[in-house]
XYZ file of C-alpha atoms in Angstrom:
588
model
C 14.347 -9.502 20.070
C 17.270 -9.960 22.474
C 20.709 -10.085 20.780
C 21.205 -13.539 22.389
C 18.205 -14.931 20.525
C 18.497 -13.317 17.355
C 22.710 -14.782 17.380
C 20.356 -18.084 18.391
C 18.421 -17.679 15.111
C 20.921 -16.623 12.832
C 23.171 -19.032 13.417
C 20.643 -21.947 12.957
C 20.015 -20.485 9.212
C 23.547 -20.487 8.832
C 24.060 -23.847 10.124
C 20.911 -25.468 7.912
C 22.500 -22.982 4.914
C 25.564 -24.429 4.903
C 26.353 -27.601 2.273
C 22.883 -26.806 0.898
C 22.651 -26.552 -2.815
C 19.688 -25.063 -5.021
C 19.444 -28.175 -7.312
C 16.942 -30.903 -7.014
C 17.469 -32.571 -3.513
C 15.376 -35.420 -1.868
C 12.426 -33.928 -0.611
C 11.523 -33.975 3.070
C 9.275 -36.458 4.746
C 6.052 -35.532 4.038
C 3.276 -34.942 6.848
C 2.553 -37.712 9.283
C -0.578 -39.077 11.316
C -1.042 -38.860 14.697
C -0.461 -43.098 14.471
C 2.722 -42.380 13.118
C 4.305 -40.272 15.964
C 6.890 -42.213 18.121
C 5.134 -43.608 21.438
C 6.648 -41.952 24.933
C 8.644 -39.347 23.376
C 9.201 -36.248 24.807
C 9.559 -33.272 22.507
C 11.562 -30.217 23.760
C 8.237 -28.687 21.732
C 5.138 -28.622 20.114
C 3.269 -25.829 18.247
C -0.668 -26.212 17.973
C -1.296 -25.284 14.368
C 0.177 -26.014 11.313
C -0.883 -22.129 9.760
C 2.203 -20.228 8.473
C 3.213 -18.739 12.125
C 3.095 -22.063 13.694
C 5.288 -23.705 10.811
C 7.863 -20.779 10.956
C 7.809 -21.080 15.041
C 8.882 -24.561 14.330
C 11.220 -24.135 12.022
C 13.445 -21.853 13.625
C 13.200 -23.906 16.831
C 13.950 -27.062 14.924
C 17.051 -24.782 13.265
C 18.489 -24.246 16.360
C 18.581 -28.074 17.760
C 15.037 -28.522 19.082
C 12.788 -31.834 18.338
C 9.669 -29.782 17.294
C 6.238 -31.579 16.068
C 3.677 -29.541 14.796
C -0.212 -30.496 14.707
C -2.795 -29.357 12.546
C -6.702 -29.870 13.067
C -6.951 -30.321 9.561
C -5.967 -32.356 6.621
C -4.666 -29.785 4.620
C -1.519 -27.578 6.001
C -1.616 -23.569 6.407
C -4.443 -22.381 8.161
C -5.894 -19.218 6.739
C -2.442 -19.345 3.909
C -4.007 -21.844 2.063
C -4.581 -23.360 -1.389
C -7.659 -25.728 -2.060
C -8.642 -27.645 -5.506
C -11.784 -29.560 -4.463
C -14.277 -26.395 -4.169
C -14.480 -26.012 -7.880
C -13.189 -28.925 -9.956
C -10.484 -27.869 -12.282
C -9.991 -24.716 -10.286
C -7.161 -23.600 -7.392
C -8.173 -20.825 -4.852
C -6.468 -19.265 -2.586
C -9.531 -19.864 0.068
C -9.384 -17.552 2.774
C -5.743 -14.880 2.216
C -5.046 -14.368 -1.208
C -2.213 -11.598 -1.639
C 1.367 -11.235 -0.027
C 3.461 -8.343 0.461
C 3.658 -8.661 4.740
C 5.407 -11.642 4.991
C 9.115 -10.438 7.081
C 11.731 -10.091 4.004
C 14.319 -11.568 7.372
C 12.006 -14.771 7.179
C 11.718 -15.194 3.175
C 15.803 -14.942 3.484
C 16.805 -17.286 7.087
C 14.533 -19.687 5.562
C 15.473 -19.896 2.389
C 11.896 -20.066 1.309
C 12.525 -19.255 -2.271
C 14.749 -22.276 -2.576
C 11.798 -24.018 -1.406
C 9.795 -23.228 -3.989
C 7.860 -19.837 -3.417
C 7.671 -17.737 -6.287
C 6.135 -14.398 -6.123
C 3.831 -12.404 -9.060
C 3.872 -8.768 -8.356
C 1.322 -6.708 -10.005
C 1.606 -3.659 -12.239
C -0.983 -2.050 -12.166
C -1.547 -2.735 -8.263
C -5.525 -1.169 -7.743
C -8.154 -0.541 -10.316
C -11.490 1.424 -9.567
C -13.979 1.961 -11.995
C -16.506 4.036 -11.735
C -20.714 4.104 -12.645
C -20.172 7.218 -14.702
C -17.385 5.602 -16.860
C -14.553 7.173 -15.215
C -11.701 4.990 -13.536
C -8.422 5.404 -11.321
C -5.595 3.048 -11.652
C -2.863 2.925 -9.070
C 0.701 1.009 -9.158
C 4.144 1.630 -8.156
C 4.793 3.643 -11.175
C 5.136 7.389 -10.518
C 4.222 8.311 -13.512
C 0.671 6.217 -13.595
C -0.303 7.617 -10.539
C 0.222 11.036 -11.382
C -1.631 11.137 -14.553
C -4.293 8.849 -13.169
C -4.653 11.073 -9.879
C -4.363 13.723 -12.084
C -7.411 12.934 -14.425
C -9.963 14.059 -11.008
C -7.653 16.336 -9.290
C -4.350 17.877 -10.194
C -3.914 18.823 -6.567
C -4.208 15.078 -5.783
C -1.546 14.328 -7.866
C 0.749 16.496 -6.884
C -0.086 15.515 -3.062
C 0.332 11.773 -3.836
C 4.164 11.214 -3.552
C 4.519 12.538 -0.235
C 1.806 11.189 1.131
C 3.655 7.820 0.176
C 6.610 9.457 1.347
C 5.553 9.949 4.629
C 3.865 6.667 5.320
C 7.001 4.532 4.025
C 8.668 6.618 7.079
C 6.404 5.514 9.361
C 6.977 1.836 8.173
C 10.530 2.205 8.430
C 9.886 3.004 12.336
C 7.562 -0.149 12.465
C 9.821 -2.409 11.037
C 11.864 -2.678 13.998
C 8.998 -2.476 16.270
C 7.421 -5.664 14.003
C 10.343 -7.801 14.225
C 11.101 -7.269 18.128
C 9.364 -9.345 20.755
C 7.868 -6.587 22.498
C 9.614 -5.246 26.084
C 7.078 -6.850 28.567
C 7.827 -6.131 32.087
C 8.118 -8.908 34.331
C 8.235 -9.978 38.037
C 11.156 -12.105 38.402
C 11.052 -13.060 41.517
C 12.916 -16.332 41.074
C 14.832 -15.422 38.618
C 19.171 -15.008 39.371
C 20.822 -11.863 39.680
C 22.097 -12.503 36.187
C 19.140 -12.885 34.492
C 17.292 -9.967 35.806
C 20.252 -7.823 34.417
C 19.676 -9.528 31.537
C 16.039 -8.685 31.249
C 16.840 -5.032 31.678
C 19.537 -5.151 29.832
C 17.826 -6.439 27.314
C 14.752 -4.307 27.350
C 17.046 -1.070 27.889
C 18.742 -1.934 24.507
C 14.669 -2.045 22.741
C 14.045 1.390 24.037
C 17.302 2.978 23.097
C 16.693 1.737 19.356
C 13.596 2.573 19.177
C 14.434 6.132 20.253
C 17.153 6.571 17.638
C 14.600 5.813 15.258
C 12.432 8.075 16.475
C 15.234 11.006 16.639
C 15.265 10.401 12.953
C 11.872 10.980 12.632
C 11.882 14.011 14.167
C 9.144 15.778 15.791
C 7.060 16.666 13.276
C 6.828 13.619 11.502
C 5.851 11.889 14.678
C 3.171 14.061 15.434
C 2.211 12.961 12.597
C 2.830 9.543 13.375
C 0.295 9.590 16.447
C -2.357 11.417 14.612
C -2.086 8.529 11.740
C -2.419 5.794 14.311
C -5.098 7.887 16.775
C -7.307 8.991 13.925
C -9.757 7.623 11.722
C -8.754 7.365 8.199
C -11.640 9.583 7.111
C -10.154 12.324 8.266
C -6.229 11.504 7.671
C -7.060 11.067 3.727
C -9.473 14.177 3.872
C -6.644 16.133 5.119
C -4.061 15.280 1.879
C -6.763 14.837 -0.396
C -9.731 15.814 -1.891
C -11.229 13.680 -5.196
C -13.507 11.216 -3.690
C -12.635 8.303 -5.594
C -8.989 8.152 -4.558
C -10.440 8.843 -0.978
C -12.173 5.664 -1.298
C -9.947 3.565 -3.128
C -7.330 4.189 -0.324
C -9.911 4.267 2.515
C -10.256 0.627 1.478
C -6.956 -0.539 3.142
C -8.393 0.862 6.575
C -11.311 -1.011 6.729
C -10.607 -4.290 5.011
C -10.719 -7.469 7.744
C -12.390 -4.918 10.310
C -15.820 -3.938 12.298
C -14.789 -0.693 11.247
C -15.745 2.067 9.223
C -13.513 4.782 7.992
C -14.862 7.040 10.400
C -13.472 4.903 13.434
C -11.099 6.332 15.607
C -7.750 4.288 15.004
C -8.853 3.368 11.539
C -5.654 5.125 10.468
C -3.338 2.245 11.887
C -4.848 -0.676 9.893
C -4.230 1.780 6.719
C -0.489 1.380 7.448
C -0.785 -1.716 8.666
C -1.919 -3.039 5.092
C 0.862 -0.834 3.321
C 3.962 -1.476 5.513
C 5.257 -4.727 3.896
C 7.469 -5.305 0.535
C 7.698 -7.461 -2.680
C 10.948 -7.546 -4.296
C 12.155 -4.635 -1.822
C 9.237 -2.356 -3.120
C 7.152 -0.673 0.169
C 3.175 -1.328 -0.668
C 3.907 -3.759 -3.568
C 1.226 -6.888 -3.410
C 2.041 -9.688 -5.022
C -0.286 -12.925 -5.985
C 1.454 -16.302 -5.052
C 2.062 -18.926 -7.650
C -0.019 -21.718 -6.914
C -1.605 -19.774 -4.159
C -1.212 -18.167 -0.821
C -0.896 -22.579 0.026
C 3.051 -21.964 -1.648
C 3.750 -20.091 0.834
C 2.547 -22.711 3.902
C 4.434 -25.098 1.617
C 7.448 -23.377 1.592
C 7.968 -22.649 5.353
C 6.822 -26.214 6.014
C 9.107 -27.535 3.516
C 12.197 -25.813 5.188
C 10.832 -26.822 9.028
C 10.738 -30.498 7.647
C 14.421 -29.952 6.099
C 15.435 -28.579 9.708
C 13.691 -31.907 11.303
C 10.404 -30.717 12.509
C 7.508 -33.547 12.199
C 4.027 -32.032 10.759
C 0.907 -34.454 12.229
C -2.108 -33.225 9.801
C -5.641 -34.636 11.065
C -4.725 -34.204 14.790
C -6.908 -31.746 16.614
C -6.024 -30.962 19.908
C -8.715 -30.929 23.059
C -6.566 -29.641 25.807
C -3.291 -28.228 26.934
C -1.780 -30.355 30.099
C -0.920 -28.639 32.912
C 0.684 -30.191 35.908
C -2.011 -29.142 38.740
C 0.968 -29.046 41.647
C 3.249 -26.902 39.414
C 1.048 -25.038 36.866
C 4.146 -25.964 34.346
C 2.703 -26.854 30.347
C 3.511 -31.105 30.426
C 1.993 -31.373 27.019
C -1.339 -31.774 24.892
C -4.115 -34.048 24.747
C -5.195 -35.279 21.374
C -9.089 -35.451 20.861
C -8.569 -38.871 20.353
C -6.907 -39.628 23.399
C -3.303 -39.553 22.564
C -1.139 -37.481 25.175
C 2.372 -36.295 23.808
C 4.159 -34.430 26.091
C 6.377 -31.363 25.966
C 7.765 -28.782 28.842
C 7.280 -26.217 25.764
C 3.595 -25.724 23.528
C 3.275 -22.921 21.237
C -0.450 -22.349 20.221
C -0.755 -20.777 16.879
C -4.467 -20.415 17.626
C -6.731 -17.816 18.723
C -6.298 -16.371 22.239
C -9.896 -17.085 22.849
C -9.248 -20.906 21.355
C -6.487 -21.241 23.551
C -7.035 -19.550 26.755
C -10.414 -20.370 26.784
C -10.735 -23.651 24.988
C -7.632 -25.319 25.314
C -6.185 -24.971 28.381
C -8.045 -26.064 31.492
C -10.568 -23.904 33.942
C -8.998 -22.474 36.860
C -5.356 -22.608 35.290
C -5.560 -19.189 34.398
C -5.566 -15.876 36.495
C -8.988 -14.699 36.602
C -8.111 -11.490 35.389
C -5.890 -12.623 32.383
C -9.109 -14.440 31.414
C -11.419 -11.867 31.229
C -9.191 -10.099 29.232
C -9.143 -12.462 26.682
C -12.652 -13.169 27.096
C -14.055 -9.774 26.371
C -11.829 -8.436 23.542
C -13.281 -7.664 20.492
C -13.309 -10.538 17.808
C -15.755 -9.701 15.563
C -15.435 -9.819 11.995
C -17.745 -7.870 9.035
C -15.914 -10.158 6.110
C -16.958 -13.139 4.045
C -14.992 -14.356 1.635
C -16.008 -15.413 -2.273
C -14.105 -17.800 -4.264
C -15.652 -17.657 -7.837
C -14.754 -19.978 -11.144
C -15.677 -18.081 -14.131
C -15.498 -18.647 -17.720
C -14.443 -15.553 -19.058
C -12.395 -12.346 -17.705
C -15.144 -9.708 -16.413
C -15.241 -6.587 -18.945
C -15.580 -3.205 -17.340
C -17.681 -0.700 -19.154
C -15.460 2.292 -18.065
C -12.686 0.357 -20.456
C -13.047 1.144 -23.729
C -11.200 -1.958 -24.954
C -11.804 -5.723 -24.189
C -9.185 -7.442 -22.895
C -9.949 -11.258 -22.961
C -6.543 -12.427 -21.647
C -5.985 -9.699 -19.232
C -5.692 -5.772 -19.244
C -4.153 -3.710 -16.837
C -7.502 -3.442 -15.205
C -7.155 -7.032 -14.185
C -3.915 -7.275 -12.768
C -4.656 -5.184 -9.004
C -7.170 -5.196 -6.953
C -10.478 -3.961 -7.990
C -12.732 -2.041 -6.030
C -16.336 -2.577 -6.342
C -18.611 -0.451 -4.728
C -15.953 2.191 -3.543
C -16.471 5.272 -5.339
C -17.031 7.141 -2.108
C -15.859 6.983 1.660
C -19.378 7.399 2.189
C -20.477 4.682 0.506
C -18.337 2.408 2.498
C -19.584 4.364 5.768
C -22.639 3.353 4.650
C -22.297 0.058 4.173
C -20.535 -0.325 7.806
C -23.630 1.223 9.753
C -25.787 -1.445 7.816
C -23.365 -3.932 9.334
C -23.135 -2.417 12.595
C -26.919 -2.733 12.587
C -26.739 -6.378 11.752
C -27.499 -5.868 8.111
C -25.528 -7.346 5.774
C -24.446 -4.496 3.513
C -27.006 -3.592 1.209
C -24.536 -2.352 -1.751
C -20.860 -4.497 -0.221
C -17.752 -2.880 -0.423
C -15.528 -5.536 -2.705
C -11.713 -5.799 -3.105
C -11.977 -8.319 -6.408
C -8.743 -9.738 -7.320
C -8.411 -12.251 -10.447
C -4.867 -14.035 -10.259
C -4.878 -16.392 -13.219
C -4.249 -12.948 -15.156
C -0.701 -13.679 -13.510
C -0.907 -16.965 -12.354
C -1.340 -20.109 -15.308
C -1.134 -23.118 -13.032
C -4.749 -22.406 -10.960
C -7.146 -22.647 -13.877
C -8.165 -24.261 -16.734
C -7.098 -22.306 -20.008
C -9.300 -19.473 -20.696
C -10.947 -19.197 -17.417
C -10.132 -17.828 -14.122
C -10.185 -17.599 -10.459
C -11.653 -14.687 -8.805
C -11.185 -13.586 -5.476
C -13.984 -11.201 -3.605
C -13.269 -10.094 -0.124
C -16.689 -8.562 1.002
C -17.272 -6.577 3.522
C -19.936 -5.862 5.683
C -21.589 -9.089 7.051
C -21.924 -9.186 10.822
C -21.136 -12.306 12.684
C -24.974 -12.699 13.910
C -27.882 -11.331 11.236
C -30.567 -9.782 13.007
C -33.018 -11.206 10.808
C -31.784 -14.741 8.928
C -29.611 -17.082 9.581
C -25.999 -17.617 7.403
C -26.918 -21.239 7.851
C -30.125 -20.571 5.401
C -28.991 -21.785 2.360
C -31.886 -18.989 0.867
C -29.957 -16.137 2.871
C -26.373 -17.562 1.541
C -27.392 -17.706 -1.568
C -29.042 -14.356 -1.808
C -26.088 -12.036 -0.664
C -24.042 -13.787 -3.066
C -25.785 -13.043 -5.925
C -26.486 -9.056 -4.004
C -22.305 -9.487 -4.635
C -22.812 -10.524 -8.511
C -25.112 -8.035 -9.456
C -22.881 -5.067 -7.847
C -20.217 -6.221 -10.235
C -22.630 -6.454 -13.406
C -22.941 -3.046 -12.639
C -19.320 -2.169 -13.452
C -18.518 -5.294 -15.687
C -22.266 -6.285 -17.482
C -22.674 -10.330 -17.867
C -20.232 -11.574 -14.854
C -23.149 -13.132 -13.306
C -23.401 -15.396 -15.784
C -19.849 -16.382 -16.253
C -19.901 -17.719 -12.978
C -19.437 -21.250 -12.965
C -19.533 -22.187 -8.908
C -18.491 -20.338 -6.038
C -17.791 -20.956 -2.406
C -18.382 -18.874 0.354
C -17.520 -18.223 3.773
C -19.035 -15.627 5.922
C -17.745 -14.957 9.741
C -19.384 -18.061 10.973
C -17.730 -20.584 8.299
C -14.424 -18.836 8.689
C -14.697 -19.623 12.750
C -16.122 -23.423 12.239
C -13.556 -24.010 9.365
C -10.403 -22.222 10.192
C -11.028 -21.891 14.161
C -10.917 -17.949 13.327
C -13.003 -17.002 16.429
C -15.700 -14.561 15.204
C -14.650 -15.084 11.573
C -12.115 -12.116 12.831
C -8.637 -12.933 10.294
C -6.796 -11.114 12.476
C -7.157 -13.441 15.014
C -8.735 -10.072 17.253
C -9.095 -6.653 16.546
C -6.170 -4.865 15.551
C -7.826 -1.644 17.721
C -4.656 0.327 19.416
C -6.046 -0.957 22.492
C -5.234 -4.343 21.720
C -1.721 -3.908 19.760
C 2.351 -4.066 21.176
C 2.144 -3.931 24.695
C -1.640 -4.500 24.978
C -1.636 -8.020 22.624
C -3.088 -10.089 23.631
C -3.252 -8.739 27.075
C -1.886 -6.003 28.640
C 1.155 -7.469 30.487
C 1.282 -10.535 28.503
C 2.565 -8.996 24.812
C 5.974 -11.134 24.940
C 4.057 -14.122 23.585
C 4.514 -15.999 27.182
C 1.554 -16.320 29.195
C 0.254 -16.924 32.363
C 0.836 -21.356 32.509
C 5.020 -21.690 32.469
C 5.543 -23.179 28.980
C 2.967 -21.782 26.661
C 3.787 -19.450 24.195
C 0.960 -17.697 21.715
C 2.672 -17.454 18.449
C -0.289 -16.575 15.982
C -1.950 -13.499 14.859
C -3.719 -12.738 18.325
C 0.122 -11.772 19.595
C 2.196 -8.465 18.952
C 2.454 -7.397 16.039
C -0.871 -8.984 14.335
C -2.297 -10.364 11.881
C -1.763 -10.184 8.137
C 0.665 -13.423 6.455
C 3.364 -11.913 7.885
C 5.473 -14.700 10.216
C 6.424 -11.793 12.814
C 4.368 -13.360 16.146
C 5.943 -17.286 14.719
C 9.360 -16.017 14.504
C 9.883 -14.025 17.538
C 7.867 -16.422 19.785
C 10.477 -18.985 18.803
C 13.213 -16.524 19.724
C 11.603 -16.268 23.101
C 11.733 -19.710 23.311
C 14.765 -20.590 22.946
C 15.943 -17.265 25.254
C 13.928 -19.645 27.928
C 15.298 -22.430 27.113
C 19.151 -21.747 26.789
C 18.378 -20.176 30.771
C 16.684 -23.210 31.931
């Protein structure tokens, strides 16, 4: 992020912060319908998509004094960071994303999200892996717990684990700077002034010099290990560190979650890092539930945006980005109902494929760029099952029954992940077009800590399931029998570890990759808006030459997870994109 953009963002935050009280205040105006927008107005910026990144970008732009409208296709804000209450009566589900850690601390602080209602519920222990042989592994933020638990399987691993965590934390510190900065994209500034060209060179020099300074602090040995992590399969990294199957499998799930990749896929080590480089309350790698569900994240950001003057419009599906045929510049957007809204700046929180293939008019984009977008990897192997139950699952491996919730219920429960070989078999089945016979399941039970989302004595259970290919070799996800069979397969697998789970199910909602695409606009059902391989990160995301949120269409920007630094409820793409837009507006 350029120094100028940083100053603008912080100035906006300070300006909005002065004179504000944390006591009761008038609520900002709620979201509007398209018919309620002022006719003929020319906006400083429009945002396609009311997901958390789009809302964050809008909030920062409005805090800098710009008039902004957010257009959300669905009737509820949040995109994949959403809470929905109409799936099973009496229960409130985080329908897609379900945990928080990656949300940038700067964004939480600058947009004052806690004042706007964001309440995090840290989990401790954070991980529980039951085994069919009666053993189990608990992990969490407490070093002594980890040493004791890992030591049950391997004393050597218990000694190595703190060093493993220490090394990854070093790498996370390096990544913090990269995540919070727009990539230093090369630009052919043919029509720019000499001053603008010099400023561009200075900004890039500042980025690389800061990064070099961080790299120098790491030292050569750590940097070699860092690149080894980036390039290697997760299996290689974990096998080099540990000997115990259960520990390695538990950690390996972070390397494959949300991806169509296995533990032996080169580059899966980076995804391992991506999922632990967040924090909660200043504690690195700690994931939290959000009171009220993940929709509370989007709600808090939307309140910050509304307070800054953003107009948020729901049930407003964009059909096309309007581009001047003569100048190639953005003119605004057209909605499916025929409404035209005008602005010379449009930020898209949709996926790169949706943005450039479906919304930008044909023959507008360079062929090479469009080809890169179309051929990018949007594959998904993820299914989310939201379950309402009348009792907590009780695990065979735990001697004590905890009807109100014990340590085993607090964090992520890893089902079917007792070895990396099991994960690899499940992946290979999906690569052949078949849903996994024994799926890899991450189970979370947020209602143990969050009493606002389920009736007393009953619980919300999230099942994040792999692997389920987008297109099945046999059958179709549109077939109710196929869907029911897979859900029951997952429930039956859980029964092996927690008897009678299936009989506790009151109701459920299942989202396969095609469902995620249809309901939430996630191309291919990919939760990251595109694969997180090394060929599609940093200067390569979403396409080579266009990593800095700008696009070949002048005035059109990308602000979602398909842009740097990628997926997860992070807010960095929205925050960084807003900084780039403000830089460009200032230069006009």
